[in-house]
Amino acid sequence: MIDIEFDAGQTELRAGARRLFAEAGGLDLARGRIEGGDGFPHELWRRMVDLGHPAISIPESLGGAGGGMVDLCALSLETGRALIATPLVPSSVVAGRVLATVAADHGPAAELVRSIAGGEAIVVPALLDVGGSWDAQGVEARLDGTGDRLRLTGTKVLVPFADRADRLLVTAREGDGVSLVLVDPGADGVTVAPVSYTHLTLPTKCRKWWW
């Protein structure tokens, strides 16, 4: 067990998040998503953006707050307390930090990270193939071709917020290695469909997509 001690700023971040989630309905909000409806907390997400939550783990050089794991822990304690399901972790933490590692050499990636930090874009990872393996050997989707004639084929499952995402960050096998590909979920040849999932607070359960 790790004993984490928050500083004054992290304590205030946690307190502010607790107030926000309580005002949004707290556990009643989660119950409402379980019982039906749209499922995506639009107004809550907008308020989280206004408070800078999506920027917490993004480097300052890319429009973020430059926070670390303890800052995320402070916020995550409160999202967990209220059973709040938002794109914060898949988009800002996972996709955002991955894209930030290549931003210096890739202008479009840098702009996308800035959009994630500002809450203008949602990018979610699409990592799991039908075979169910999370490691590199289990990647079944394929990227073939060269230049402008690339072709991506395969199926990804359990992609959170795929129906709300502006881009999907997809793992695909390319030659002897694995590449990451940004995919527009609204592009021709891409289909997003719901699948049954036990995490009842995720919007419309979860998503499977193929292209």
PDB file of C-alpha atoms in Angstrom:
ATOM      1  CA  MET A   1       0.000   0.000   0.000  1.00  0.00           C
ATOM      2  CA  ILE A   2       1.292   3.473  -0.937  1.00  0.00           C
ATOM      3  CA  ASP A   3       0.713   6.291   1.533  1.00  0.00           C
ATOM      4  CA  ILE A   4       0.111   9.475  -0.486  1.00  0.00           C
ATOM      5  CA  GLU A   5       0.218  12.881   1.165  1.00  0.00           C
ATOM      6  CA  PHE A   6      -1.389  15.723  -0.759  1.00  0.00           C
ATOM      7  CA  ASP A   7      -0.042  19.265  -0.755  1.00  0.00           C
ATOM      8  CA  ALA A   8      -2.292  22.317  -0.396  1.00  0.00           C
ATOM      9  CA  GLY A   9      -2.996  22.595  -4.111  1.00  0.00           C
ATOM     10  CA  GLN A  10      -3.889  18.922  -4.456  1.00  0.00           C
ATOM     11  CA  THR A  11      -6.101  19.094  -1.376  1.00  0.00           C
ATOM     12  CA  GLU A  12      -7.978  22.028  -2.918  1.00  0.00           C
ATOM     13  CA  LEU A  13      -8.234  20.182  -6.247  1.00  0.00           C
ATOM     14  CA  ARG A  14      -9.817  17.239  -4.468  1.00  0.00           C
ATOM     15  CA  ALA A  15     -12.177  19.442  -2.443  1.00  0.00           C
ATOM     16  CA  GLY A  16     -13.248  21.363  -5.553  1.00  0.00           C
ATOM     17  CA  ALA A  17     -13.902  18.150  -7.435  1.00  0.00           C
ATOM     18  CA  ARG A  18     -15.973  16.789  -4.551  1.00  0.00           C
ATOM     19  CA  ARG A  19     -18.102  19.947  -4.523  1.00  0.00           C
ATOM     20  CA  LEU A  20     -18.530  19.800  -8.294  1.00  0.00           C
ATOM     21  CA  PHE A  21     -19.599  16.166  -8.341  1.00  0.00           C
ATOM     22  CA  ALA A  22     -21.985  16.686  -5.418  1.00  0.00           C
ATOM     23  CA  GLU A  23     -23.618  19.639  -7.200  1.00  0.00           C
ATOM     24  CA  ALA A  24     -23.926  17.507 -10.357  1.00  0.00           C
ATOM     25  CA  GLY A  25     -25.906  14.895  -8.462  1.00  0.00           C
ATOM     26  CA  GLY A  26     -23.212  12.605  -7.080  1.00  0.00           C
ATOM     27  CA  LEU A  27     -24.326   8.993  -6.917  1.00  0.00           C
ATOM     28  CA  ASP A  28     -27.770   9.956  -8.234  1.00  0.00           C
ATOM     29  CA  LEU A  29     -26.077  10.909 -11.506  1.00  0.00           C
ATOM     30  CA  ALA A  30     -24.591   7.417 -11.734  1.00  0.00           C
ATOM     31  CA  ARG A  31     -27.942   5.834 -10.919  1.00  0.00           C
ATOM     32  CA  GLY A  32     -29.559   7.848 -13.681  1.00  0.00           C
ATOM     33  CA  ARG A  33     -27.058   6.528 -16.233  1.00  0.00           C
ATOM     34  CA  ILE A  34     -27.723   2.963 -15.095  1.00  0.00           C
ATOM     35  CA  GLU A  35     -31.469   3.412 -15.474  1.00  0.00           C
ATOM     36  CA  GLY A  36     -31.197   4.709 -19.019  1.00  0.00           C
ATOM     37  CA  GLY A  37     -31.003   7.883 -21.044  1.00  0.00           C
ATOM     38  CA  ASP A  38     -28.134   9.413 -22.983  1.00  0.00           C
ATOM     39  CA  GLY A  39     -25.587   8.412 -20.367  1.00  0.00           C
ATOM     40  CA  PHE A  40     -22.954  11.035 -21.207  1.00  0.00           C
ATOM     41  CA  PRO A  41     -22.729  13.775 -18.548  1.00  0.00           C
ATOM     42  CA  HIS A  42     -22.507  16.721 -20.983  1.00  0.00           C
ATOM     43  CA  GLU A  43     -22.918  19.528 -18.466  1.00  0.00           C
ATOM     44  CA  LEU A  44     -20.602  17.917 -15.923  1.00  0.00           C
ATOM     45  CA  TRP A  45     -17.904  17.369 -18.540  1.00  0.00           C
ATOM     46  CA  ARG A  46     -18.200  21.028 -19.603  1.00  0.00           C
ATOM     47  CA  ARG A  47     -17.703  22.133 -16.010  1.00  0.00           C
ATOM     48  CA  MET A  48     -14.721  19.799 -15.606  1.00  0.00           C
ATOM     49  CA  VAL A  49     -13.215  21.385 -18.718  1.00  0.00           C
ATOM     50  CA  ASP A  50     -13.811  24.861 -17.266  1.00  0.00           C
ATOM     51  CA  LEU A  51     -11.917  23.787 -14.138  1.00  0.00           C
ATOM     52  CA  GLY A  52      -9.015  22.517 -16.221  1.00  0.00           C
ATOM     53  CA  HIS A  53      -9.369  18.843 -15.341  1.00  0.00           C
ATOM     54  CA  PRO A  54      -8.481  17.526 -18.843  1.00  0.00           C
ATOM     55  CA  ALA A  55      -5.264  19.583 -18.732  1.00  0.00           C
ATOM     56  CA  ILE A  56      -3.961  18.227 -15.441  1.00  0.00           C
ATOM     57  CA  SER A  57      -1.627  15.557 -16.833  1.00  0.00           C
ATOM     58  CA  ILE A  58      -0.736  17.344 -20.105  1.00  0.00           C
ATOM     59  CA  PRO A  59       2.697  19.061 -20.258  1.00  0.00           C
ATOM     60  CA  GLU A  60       2.660  22.839 -19.900  1.00  0.00           C
ATOM     61  CA  SER A  61       4.428  23.176 -23.247  1.00  0.00           C
ATOM     62  CA  LEU A  62       1.329  21.661 -24.873  1.00  0.00           C
ATOM     63  CA  GLY A  63      -1.253  23.770 -23.083  1.00  0.00           C
ATOM     64  CA  GLY A  64      -1.631  21.599 -20.012  1.00  0.00           C
ATOM     65  CA  ALA A  65      -1.061  22.066 -16.292  1.00  0.00           C
ATOM     66  CA  GLY A  66       1.979  19.788 -16.134  1.00  0.00           C
ATOM     67  CA  GLY A  67       0.637  17.822 -13.184  1.00  0.00           C
ATOM     68  CA  GLY A  68       1.812  14.415 -12.091  1.00  0.00           C
ATOM     69  CA  MET A  69       0.444  11.138 -10.825  1.00  0.00           C
ATOM     70  CA  VAL A  70      -0.397  12.502  -7.371  1.00  0.00           C
ATOM     71  CA  ASP A  71      -2.526  15.275  -8.913  1.00  0.00           C
ATOM     72  CA  LEU A  72      -4.403  12.643 -10.914  1.00  0.00           C
ATOM     73  CA  CYS A  73      -4.797  10.552  -7.793  1.00  0.00           C
ATOM     74  CA  ALA A  74      -6.363  13.486  -5.937  1.00  0.00           C
ATOM     75  CA  LEU A  75      -8.925  13.967  -8.691  1.00  0.00           C
ATOM     76  CA  SER A  76      -9.509  10.251  -9.268  1.00  0.00           C
ATOM     77  CA  LEU A  77     -10.353   9.689  -5.601  1.00  0.00           C
ATOM     78  CA  GLU A  78     -13.350  11.963  -6.065  1.00  0.00           C
ATOM     79  CA  THR A  79     -14.443  10.612  -9.449  1.00  0.00           C
ATOM     80  CA  GLY A  80     -14.382   7.157  -7.885  1.00  0.00           C
ATOM     81  CA  ARG A  81     -16.266   8.307  -4.790  1.00  0.00           C
ATOM     82  CA  ALA A  82     -19.114   9.618  -6.966  1.00  0.00           C
ATOM     83  CA  LEU A  83     -18.868   6.881  -9.631  1.00  0.00           C
ATOM     84  CA  ILE A  84     -18.244   9.564 -12.244  1.00  0.00           C
ATOM     85  CA  ALA A  85     -17.554   8.127 -15.712  1.00  0.00           C
ATOM     86  CA  THR A  86     -16.029  10.690 -18.101  1.00  0.00           C
ATOM     87  CA  PRO A  87     -13.364  10.632 -20.844  1.00  0.00           C
ATOM     88  CA  LEU A  88     -10.799  12.095 -18.416  1.00  0.00           C
ATOM     89  CA  VAL A  89      -8.602   9.008 -18.037  1.00  0.00           C
ATOM     90  CA  PRO A  90      -8.863   7.473 -21.533  1.00  0.00           C
ATOM     91  CA  SER A  91      -8.503  10.803 -23.346  1.00  0.00           C
ATOM     92  CA  SER A  92      -6.421  13.142 -21.186  1.00  0.00           C
ATOM     93  CA  VAL A  93      -4.289  10.609 -19.338  1.00  0.00           C
ATOM     94  CA  VAL A  94      -3.800   7.719 -21.753  1.00  0.00           C
ATOM     95  CA  ALA A  95      -4.139   9.162 -25.258  1.00  0.00           C
ATOM     96  CA  GLY A  96      -2.974  12.637 -24.280  1.00  0.00           C
ATOM     97  CA  ARG A  97       0.248  11.499 -22.652  1.00  0.00           C
ATOM     98  CA  VAL A  98       1.033   9.046 -25.459  1.00  0.00           C
ATOM     99  CA  LEU A  99       0.556  11.715 -28.113  1.00  0.00           C
ATOM    100  CA  ALA A 100       2.612  14.162 -26.056  1.00  0.00           C
ATOM    101  CA  THR A 101       5.652  11.886 -26.398  1.00  0.00           C
ATOM    102  CA  VAL A 102       5.667  12.375 -30.187  1.00  0.00           C
ATOM    103  CA  ALA A 103       4.403  15.964 -30.288  1.00  0.00           C
ATOM    104  CA  ALA A 104       7.868  17.495 -30.674  1.00  0.00           C
ATOM    105  CA  ASP A 105       8.333  15.725 -34.017  1.00  0.00           C
ATOM    106  CA  HIS A 106       4.730  15.704 -35.192  1.00  0.00           C
ATOM    107  CA  GLY A 107       2.859  19.010 -35.514  1.00  0.00           C
ATOM    108  CA  PRO A 108      -0.655  17.549 -35.887  1.00  0.00           C
ATOM    109  CA  ALA A 109      -0.149  15.434 -32.755  1.00  0.00           C
ATOM    110  CA  ALA A 110       0.904  18.545 -30.812  1.00  0.00           C
ATOM    111  CA  GLU A 111      -2.215  20.421 -31.917  1.00  0.00           C
ATOM    112  CA  LEU A 112      -4.395  17.462 -30.973  1.00  0.00           C
ATOM    113  CA  VAL A 113      -2.853  17.313 -27.489  1.00  0.00           C
ATOM    114  CA  ARG A 114      -3.572  21.024 -27.032  1.00  0.00           C
ATOM    115  CA  SER A 115      -7.168  20.370 -28.040  1.00  0.00           C
ATOM    116  CA  ILE A 116      -7.386  17.522 -25.502  1.00  0.00           C
ATOM    117  CA  ALA A 117      -6.002  19.787 -22.772  1.00  0.00           C
ATOM    118  CA  GLY A 118      -8.532  22.486 -23.627  1.00  0.00           C
ATOM    119  CA  GLY A 119     -11.434  20.056 -23.700  1.00  0.00           C
ATOM    120  CA  GLU A 120     -12.013  20.729 -27.394  1.00  0.00           C
ATOM    121  CA  ALA A 121     -11.272  17.148 -28.444  1.00  0.00           C
ATOM    122  CA  ILE A 122     -11.789  13.670 -27.009  1.00  0.00           C
ATOM    123  CA  VAL A 123      -9.312  11.008 -28.114  1.00  0.00           C
ATOM    124  CA  VAL A 124      -9.691   7.489 -26.740  1.00  0.00           C
ATOM    125  CA  PRO A 125      -7.421   4.444 -27.024  1.00  0.00           C
ATOM    126  CA  ALA A 126      -8.633   1.447 -29.030  1.00  0.00           C
ATOM    127  CA  LEU A 127      -6.217  -1.222 -27.870  1.00  0.00           C
ATOM    128  CA  LEU A 128      -8.036  -4.499 -27.341  1.00  0.00           C
ATOM    129  CA  ASP A 129      -8.658  -6.896 -30.237  1.00  0.00           C
ATOM    130  CA  VAL A 130     -11.270  -9.629 -30.333  1.00  0.00           C
ATOM    131  CA  GLY A 131      -8.681 -12.167 -29.190  1.00  0.00           C
ATOM    132  CA  GLY A 132      -8.638 -10.466 -25.789  1.00  0.00           C
ATOM    133  CA  SER A 133      -4.883 -10.031 -25.320  1.00  0.00           C
ATOM    134  CA  TRP A 134      -3.491  -6.699 -24.124  1.00  0.00           C
ATOM    135  CA  ASP A 135       0.144  -7.332 -25.055  1.00  0.00           C
ATOM    136  CA  ALA A 136       1.863  -6.506 -28.349  1.00  0.00           C
ATOM    137  CA  GLN A 137       1.736 -10.132 -29.497  1.00  0.00           C
ATOM    138  CA  GLY A 138      -2.049 -10.030 -29.266  1.00  0.00           C
ATOM    139  CA  VAL A 139      -2.536  -7.106 -31.704  1.00  0.00           C
ATOM    140  CA  GLU A 140      -4.623  -8.439 -34.604  1.00  0.00           C
ATOM    141  CA  ALA A 141      -5.599  -5.242 -36.467  1.00  0.00           C
ATOM    142  CA  ARG A 142      -3.361  -4.615 -39.478  1.00  0.00           C
ATOM    143  CA  LEU A 143      -1.941  -1.549 -41.182  1.00  0.00           C
ATOM    144  CA  ASP A 144      -0.884  -2.239 -44.760  1.00  0.00           C
ATOM    145  CA  GLY A 145       0.314  -0.125 -47.667  1.00  0.00           C
ATOM    146  CA  THR A 146       2.529   2.948 -47.893  1.00  0.00           C
ATOM    147  CA  GLY A 147       2.185   6.718 -48.154  1.00  0.00           C
ATOM    148  CA  ASP A 148      -1.349   7.827 -48.978  1.00  0.00           C
ATOM    149  CA  ARG A 149      -2.468   4.265 -49.702  1.00  0.00           C
ATOM    150  CA  LEU A 150      -2.548   2.935 -46.147  1.00  0.00           C
ATOM    151  CA  ARG A 151      -5.307   0.489 -45.255  1.00  0.00           C
ATOM    152  CA  LEU A 152      -6.337  -0.336 -41.704  1.00  0.00           C
ATOM    153  CA  THR A 153      -8.360  -3.502 -41.096  1.00  0.00           C
ATOM    154  CA  GLY A 154      -9.577  -5.190 -37.948  1.00  0.00           C
ATOM    155  CA  THR A 155     -11.934  -5.036 -34.968  1.00  0.00           C
ATOM    156  CA  LYS A 156     -11.383  -3.360 -31.611  1.00  0.00           C
ATOM    157  CA  VAL A 157     -13.575  -3.979 -28.580  1.00  0.00           C
ATOM    158  CA  LEU A 158     -14.266  -2.233 -25.259  1.00  0.00           C
ATOM    159  CA  VAL A 159     -13.367   1.238 -26.511  1.00  0.00           C
ATOM    160  CA  PRO A 160     -14.712   3.684 -23.900  1.00  0.00           C
ATOM    161  CA  PHE A 161     -16.576   6.735 -25.219  1.00  0.00           C
ATOM    162  CA  ALA A 162     -15.987   5.689 -28.825  1.00  0.00           C
ATOM    163  CA  ASP A 163     -19.329   7.255 -29.727  1.00  0.00           C
ATOM    164  CA  ARG A 164     -18.173  10.610 -28.294  1.00  0.00           C
ATOM    165  CA  ALA A 165     -14.584  10.575 -29.529  1.00  0.00           C
ATOM    166  CA  ASP A 166     -13.162  12.904 -32.148  1.00  0.00           C
ATOM    167  CA  ARG A 167     -10.340  10.440 -32.795  1.00  0.00           C
ATOM    168  CA  LEU A 168      -9.487   6.855 -31.859  1.00  0.00           C
ATOM    169  CA  LEU A 169      -5.889   5.930 -31.040  1.00  0.00           C
ATOM    170  CA  VAL A 170      -5.587   2.455 -32.533  1.00  0.00           C
ATOM    171  CA  THR A 171      -2.900  -0.193 -32.168  1.00  0.00           C
ATOM    172  CA  ALA A 172      -2.239  -2.048 -35.413  1.00  0.00           C
ATOM    173  CA  ARG A 173       0.342  -4.516 -36.630  1.00  0.00           C
ATOM    174  CA  GLU A 174       2.599  -3.043 -39.315  1.00  0.00           C
ATOM    175  CA  GLY A 175       5.216  -5.407 -40.683  1.00  0.00           C
ATOM    176  CA  ASP A 176       7.090  -6.936 -37.753  1.00  0.00           C
ATOM    177  CA  GLY A 177       6.071  -4.224 -35.295  1.00  0.00           C
ATOM    178  CA  VAL A 178       3.061  -2.429 -33.835  1.00  0.00           C
ATOM    179  CA  SER A 179       2.063   1.110 -34.781  1.00  0.00           C
ATOM    180  CA  LEU A 180      -0.351   3.646 -33.322  1.00  0.00           C
ATOM    181  CA  VAL A 181      -2.837   5.137 -35.775  1.00  0.00           C
ATOM    182  CA  LEU A 182      -5.263   8.019 -35.312  1.00  0.00           C
ATOM    183  CA  VAL A 183      -8.651   7.183 -36.806  1.00  0.00           C
ATOM    184  CA  ASP A 184     -11.688   9.402 -37.336  1.00  0.00           C
ATOM    185  CA  PRO A 185     -14.645   7.351 -36.007  1.00  0.00           C
ATOM    186  CA  GLY A 186     -16.913   9.097 -38.477  1.00  0.00           C
ATOM    187  CA  ALA A 187     -14.843   8.203 -41.535  1.00  0.00           C
ATOM    188  CA  ASP A 188     -16.116   5.940 -44.292  1.00  0.00           C
ATOM    189  CA  GLY A 189     -15.531   2.303 -43.443  1.00  0.00           C
ATOM    190  CA  VAL A 190     -15.568   2.836 -39.661  1.00  0.00           C
ATOM    191  CA  THR A 191     -18.485   1.482 -37.638  1.00  0.00           C
ATOM    192  CA  VAL A 192     -19.146   2.047 -33.935  1.00  0.00           C
ATOM    193  CA  ALA A 193     -21.611  -0.289 -32.226  1.00  0.00           C
ATOM    194  CA  PRO A 194     -22.604  -0.936 -28.586  1.00  0.00           C
ATOM    195  CA  VAL A 195     -21.675  -4.079 -26.701  1.00  0.00           C
ATOM    196  CA  SER A 196     -22.864  -5.366 -23.344  1.00  0.00           C
ATOM    197  CA  TYR A 197     -20.506  -4.424 -20.524  1.00  0.00           C
ATOM    198  CA  THR A 198     -20.630  -4.732 -16.743  1.00  0.00           C
ATOM    199  CA  HIS A 199     -19.429  -1.159 -16.000  1.00  0.00           C
ATOM    200  CA  LEU A 200     -22.968   0.232 -15.895  1.00  0.00           C
ATOM    201  CA  THR A 201     -21.945   3.879 -15.438  1.00  0.00           C
ATOM    202  CA  LEU A 202     -20.170   4.103 -18.788  1.00  0.00           C
ATOM    203  CA  PRO A 203     -22.317   5.874 -21.381  1.00  0.00           C
ATOM    204  CA  THR A 204     -24.478   3.402 -23.295  1.00  0.00           C
ATOM    205  CA  LYS A 205     -22.331   0.737 -21.704  1.00  0.00           C
ATOM    206  CA  CYS A 206     -19.283   0.440 -23.939  1.00  0.00           C
ATOM    207  CA  ARG A 207     -18.400   0.380 -27.596  1.00  0.00           C
ATOM    208  CA  LYS A 208     -17.091  -1.965 -30.227  1.00  0.00           C
ATOM    209  CA  TRP A 209     -15.957  -0.636 -33.581  1.00  0.00           C
ATOM    210  CA  TRP A 210     -14.567  -1.972 -36.799  1.00  0.00           C
ATOM    211  CA  TRP A 211     -13.534  -0.527 -40.124  1.00  0.00           C
TER     212      TRP A 211
END
